[in-house]
CSV table of C-alpha atoms and ligand atoms in Angstrom, one decimal:
chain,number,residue,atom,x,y,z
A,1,UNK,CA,148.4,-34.2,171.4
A,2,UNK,CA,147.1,-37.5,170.1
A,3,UNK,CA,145.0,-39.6,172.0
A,4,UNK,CA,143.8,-43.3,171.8
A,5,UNK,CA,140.7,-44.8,172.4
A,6,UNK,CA,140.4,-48.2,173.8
A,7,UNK,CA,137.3,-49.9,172.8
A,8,UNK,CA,136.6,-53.0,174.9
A,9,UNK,CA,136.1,-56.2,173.1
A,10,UNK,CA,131.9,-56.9,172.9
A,11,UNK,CA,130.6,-58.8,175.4
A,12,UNK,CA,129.8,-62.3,174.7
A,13,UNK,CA,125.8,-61.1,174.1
A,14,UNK,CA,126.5,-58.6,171.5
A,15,UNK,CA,128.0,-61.0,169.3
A,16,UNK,CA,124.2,-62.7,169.3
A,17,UNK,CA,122.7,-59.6,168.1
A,18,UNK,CA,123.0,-57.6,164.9
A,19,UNK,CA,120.6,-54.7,166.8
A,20,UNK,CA,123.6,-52.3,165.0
A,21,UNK,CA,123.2,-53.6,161.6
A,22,UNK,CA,119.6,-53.0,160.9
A,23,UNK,CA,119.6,-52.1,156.9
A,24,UNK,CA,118.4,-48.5,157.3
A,25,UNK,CA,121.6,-47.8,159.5
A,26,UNK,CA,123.9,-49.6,157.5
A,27,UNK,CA,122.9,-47.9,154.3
A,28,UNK,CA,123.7,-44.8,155.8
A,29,UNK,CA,127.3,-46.0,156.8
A,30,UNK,CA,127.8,-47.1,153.4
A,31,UNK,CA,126.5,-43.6,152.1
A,32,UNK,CA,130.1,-42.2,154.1
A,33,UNK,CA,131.8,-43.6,150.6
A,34,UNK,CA,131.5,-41.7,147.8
A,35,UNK,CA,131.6,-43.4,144.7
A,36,UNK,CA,130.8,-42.7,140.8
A,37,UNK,CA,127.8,-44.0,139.2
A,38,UNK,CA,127.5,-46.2,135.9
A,39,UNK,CA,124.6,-46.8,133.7
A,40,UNK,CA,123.7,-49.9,132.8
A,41,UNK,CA,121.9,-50.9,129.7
A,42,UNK,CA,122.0,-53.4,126.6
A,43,UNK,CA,119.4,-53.7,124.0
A,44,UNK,CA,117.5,-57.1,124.9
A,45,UNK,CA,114.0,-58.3,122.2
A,46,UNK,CA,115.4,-55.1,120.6
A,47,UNK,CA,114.2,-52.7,123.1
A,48,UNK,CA,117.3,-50.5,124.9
A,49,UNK,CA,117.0,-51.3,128.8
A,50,UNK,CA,119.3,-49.9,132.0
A,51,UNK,CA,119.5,-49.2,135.4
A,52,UNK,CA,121.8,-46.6,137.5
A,53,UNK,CA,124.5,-48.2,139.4
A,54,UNK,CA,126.7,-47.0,142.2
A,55,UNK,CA,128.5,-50.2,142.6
A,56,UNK,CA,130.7,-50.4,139.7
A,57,UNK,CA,134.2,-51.4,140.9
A,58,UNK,CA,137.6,-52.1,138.7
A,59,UNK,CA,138.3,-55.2,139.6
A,60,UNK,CA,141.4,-56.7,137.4
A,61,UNK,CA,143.3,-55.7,134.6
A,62,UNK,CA,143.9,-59.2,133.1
A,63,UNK,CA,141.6,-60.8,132.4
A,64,UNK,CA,140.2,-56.9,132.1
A,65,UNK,CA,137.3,-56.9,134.7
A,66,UNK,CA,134.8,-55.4,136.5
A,67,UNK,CA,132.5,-55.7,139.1
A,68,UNK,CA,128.5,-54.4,139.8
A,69,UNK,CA,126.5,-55.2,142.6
A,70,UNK,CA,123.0,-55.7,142.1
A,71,UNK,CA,119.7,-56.2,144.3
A,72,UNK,CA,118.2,-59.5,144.0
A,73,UNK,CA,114.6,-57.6,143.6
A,74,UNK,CA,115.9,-56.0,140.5
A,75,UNK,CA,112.8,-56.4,137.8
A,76,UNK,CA,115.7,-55.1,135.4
A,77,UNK,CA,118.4,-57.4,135.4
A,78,UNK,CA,116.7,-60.7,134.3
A,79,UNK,CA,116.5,-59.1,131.2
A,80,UNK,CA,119.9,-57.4,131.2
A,81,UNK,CA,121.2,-60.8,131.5
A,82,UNK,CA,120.2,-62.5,128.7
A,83,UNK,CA,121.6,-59.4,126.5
A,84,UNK,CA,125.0,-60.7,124.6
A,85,UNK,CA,126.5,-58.0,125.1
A,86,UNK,CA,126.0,-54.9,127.6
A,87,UNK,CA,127.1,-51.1,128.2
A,88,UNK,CA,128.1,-49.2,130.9
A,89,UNK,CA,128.6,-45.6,130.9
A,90,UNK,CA,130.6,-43.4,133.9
A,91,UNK,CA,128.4,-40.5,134.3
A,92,UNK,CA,129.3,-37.2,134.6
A,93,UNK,CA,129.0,-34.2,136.3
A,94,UNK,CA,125.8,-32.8,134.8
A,95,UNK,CA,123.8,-36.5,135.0
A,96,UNK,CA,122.3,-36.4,138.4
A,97,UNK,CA,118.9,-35.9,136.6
A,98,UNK,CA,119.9,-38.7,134.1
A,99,UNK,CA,120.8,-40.7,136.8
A,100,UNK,CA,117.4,-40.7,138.9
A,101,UNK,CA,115.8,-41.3,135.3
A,102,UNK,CA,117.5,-44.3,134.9
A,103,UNK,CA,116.3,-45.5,138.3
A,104,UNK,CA,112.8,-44.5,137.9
A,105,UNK,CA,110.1,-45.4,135.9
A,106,UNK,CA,110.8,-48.1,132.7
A,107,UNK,CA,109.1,-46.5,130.4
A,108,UNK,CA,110.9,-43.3,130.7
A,109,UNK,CA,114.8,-44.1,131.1
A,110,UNK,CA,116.1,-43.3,127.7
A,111,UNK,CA,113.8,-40.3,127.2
A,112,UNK,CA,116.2,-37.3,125.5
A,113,UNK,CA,118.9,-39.5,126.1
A,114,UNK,CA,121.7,-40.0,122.8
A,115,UNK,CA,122.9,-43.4,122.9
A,116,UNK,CA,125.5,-45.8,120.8
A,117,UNK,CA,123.7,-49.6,120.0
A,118,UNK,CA,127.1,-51.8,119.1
A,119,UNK,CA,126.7,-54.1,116.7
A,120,UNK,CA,126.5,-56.9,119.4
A,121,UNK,CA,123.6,-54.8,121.5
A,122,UNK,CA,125.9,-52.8,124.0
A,123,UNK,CA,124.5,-49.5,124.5
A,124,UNK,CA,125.8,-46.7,126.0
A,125,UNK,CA,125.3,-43.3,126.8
A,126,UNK,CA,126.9,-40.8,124.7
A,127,UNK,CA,127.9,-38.4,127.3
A,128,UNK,CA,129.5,-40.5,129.1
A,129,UNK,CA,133.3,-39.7,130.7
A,130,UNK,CA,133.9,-43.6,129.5
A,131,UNK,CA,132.2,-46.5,128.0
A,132,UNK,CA,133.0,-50.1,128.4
A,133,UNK,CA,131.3,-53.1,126.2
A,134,UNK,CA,131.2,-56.0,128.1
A,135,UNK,CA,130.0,-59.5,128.8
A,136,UNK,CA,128.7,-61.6,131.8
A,137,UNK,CA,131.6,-63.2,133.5
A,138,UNK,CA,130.3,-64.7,136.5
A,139,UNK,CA,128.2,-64.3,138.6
A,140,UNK,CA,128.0,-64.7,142.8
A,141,UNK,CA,125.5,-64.5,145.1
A,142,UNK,CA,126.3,-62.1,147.7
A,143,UNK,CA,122.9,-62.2,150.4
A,144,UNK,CA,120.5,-60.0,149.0
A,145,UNK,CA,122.5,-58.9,146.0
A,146,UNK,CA,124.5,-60.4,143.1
A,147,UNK,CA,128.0,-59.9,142.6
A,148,UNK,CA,128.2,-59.2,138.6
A,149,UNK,CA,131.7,-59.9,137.1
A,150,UNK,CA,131.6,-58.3,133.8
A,151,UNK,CA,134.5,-59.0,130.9
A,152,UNK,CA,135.1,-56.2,129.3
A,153,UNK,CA,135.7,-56.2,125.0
A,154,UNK,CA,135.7,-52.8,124.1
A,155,UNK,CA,136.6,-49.0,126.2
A,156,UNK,CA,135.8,-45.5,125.0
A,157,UNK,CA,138.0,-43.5,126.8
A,158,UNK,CA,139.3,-39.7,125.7
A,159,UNK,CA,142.2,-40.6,128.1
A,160,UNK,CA,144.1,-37.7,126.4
A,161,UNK,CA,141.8,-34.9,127.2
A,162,UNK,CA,142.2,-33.5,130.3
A,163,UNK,CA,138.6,-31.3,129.6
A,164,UNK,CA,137.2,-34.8,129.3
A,165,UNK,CA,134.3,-33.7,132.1
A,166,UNK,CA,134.1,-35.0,135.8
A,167,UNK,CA,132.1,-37.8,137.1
A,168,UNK,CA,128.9,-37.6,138.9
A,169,UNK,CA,129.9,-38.3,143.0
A,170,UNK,CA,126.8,-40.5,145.2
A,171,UNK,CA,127.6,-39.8,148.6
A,172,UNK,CA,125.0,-40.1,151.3
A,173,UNK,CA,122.2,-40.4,149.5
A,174,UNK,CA,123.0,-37.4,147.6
A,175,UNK,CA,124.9,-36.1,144.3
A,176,UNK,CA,127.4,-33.9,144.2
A,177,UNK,CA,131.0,-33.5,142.2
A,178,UNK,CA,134.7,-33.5,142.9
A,179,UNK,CA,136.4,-30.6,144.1
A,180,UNK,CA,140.2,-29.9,143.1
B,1,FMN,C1,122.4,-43.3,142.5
B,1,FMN,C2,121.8,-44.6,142.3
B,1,FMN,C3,122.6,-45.7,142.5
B,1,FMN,C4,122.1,-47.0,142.4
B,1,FMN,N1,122.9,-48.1,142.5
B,1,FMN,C5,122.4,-49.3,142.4
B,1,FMN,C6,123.3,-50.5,142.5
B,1,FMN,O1,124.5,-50.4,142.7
B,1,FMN,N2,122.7,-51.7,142.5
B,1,FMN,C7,121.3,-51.9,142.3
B,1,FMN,O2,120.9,-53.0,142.3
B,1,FMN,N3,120.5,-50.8,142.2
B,1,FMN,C8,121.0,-49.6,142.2
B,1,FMN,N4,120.2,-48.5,142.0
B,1,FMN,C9,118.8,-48.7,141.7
B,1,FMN,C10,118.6,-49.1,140.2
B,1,FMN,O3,119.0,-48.0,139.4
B,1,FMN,C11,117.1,-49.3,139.9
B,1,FMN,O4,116.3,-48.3,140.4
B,1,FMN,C12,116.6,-50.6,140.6
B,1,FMN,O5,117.3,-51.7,140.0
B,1,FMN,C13,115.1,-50.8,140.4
B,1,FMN,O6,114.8,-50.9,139.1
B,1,FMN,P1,114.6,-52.3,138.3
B,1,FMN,O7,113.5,-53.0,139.1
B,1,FMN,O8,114.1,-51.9,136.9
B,1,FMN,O9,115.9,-53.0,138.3
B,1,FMN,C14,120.7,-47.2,142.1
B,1,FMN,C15,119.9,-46.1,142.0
B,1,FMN,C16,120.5,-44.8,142.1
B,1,FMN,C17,119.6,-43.6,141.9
């Protein structure tokens, strides 16, 4: 039997309050939805540079976009920004190592990693279950993050081959992978 649960409308008060939306509970709310992760990364003063993403969104098919949300205190995407172009990479399965080392330490994000440098400074990671080259859109200030819109010029996609690898799954704080 179904049942159905009435939830009264807040009084006047809690509307004054966001006591429920401190950041710490929120995160964890938002950790409920899984999503894939993307790197990040363009050559910029010829130096390759990136950051792990869980963000990435499809946004539109024409104009061909997409979207990444990124944290205002990011030291990284200043620099990403003035790239031309940039790469992002859907990681799979087997990155969950890759990933954290692409959120860590600067110095160290590219260590033992094969990447592809386009001619225009997109870089990507060869492993990858898909590549996109893109460019900065637009960009929209979203409270303590930036919406990213990213055009995108170029996808690597083996689209065909059904052995093609599975992507790497963030959910709750945590990596795991799709079951079937
Ligand atoms: C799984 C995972 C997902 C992440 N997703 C995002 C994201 O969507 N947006 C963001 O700004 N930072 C994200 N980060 C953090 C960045 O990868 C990076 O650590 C952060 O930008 C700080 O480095 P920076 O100061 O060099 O930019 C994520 C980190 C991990 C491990």
């Amino acid at each position: 039997m179904s049942s159905t649960t009435v939830v009264a409308p807040p009084a006047p008060d809690a509307l004054r309050t966001n006591q429920d939306l401190d950041p710490q509970r929120l995160r964890a709310a938002f950790g409920v939805f899984p999503t894939g992760v993307v790197a990040l990364a363009a050559c910029v003063d010829d130096q390759p540079v990136a950051l792990a993403a869980s963000s990435f969104t499809s946004v539109s098919l024409d104009p061909p976009l997409v979207s990444i949300s990124l944290a205002n205190t990011s030291k990284t995407w200043p620099d990403l920004r003035r790239a031309g172009h940039l790469g992002v990479t859907i990681l799979a399965e087997h990155h969950a190592l890759l990933c954290r080392q692409l959120a860590g330490p600067v110095g160290q994000r590219f260590t033992g990693v094969d990447l592809t440098i386009s001619p225009e400074g997109a870089v990507t990671l060869d492993e990858g279950l898909a590549r996109f080259e893109c460019t900065v859109y637009d960009e929209v200030g979203a409270g303590d993050h930036t919406l990213v819109l990213l055009r995108l010029h170029a996808v690597h996609h083996a689209s065909d081959d059904t052995d093609a690898g599975h992507p790497l799954v963030f959910h709750r704080s945590g990596f795991g992978r799709l079951h079937h």
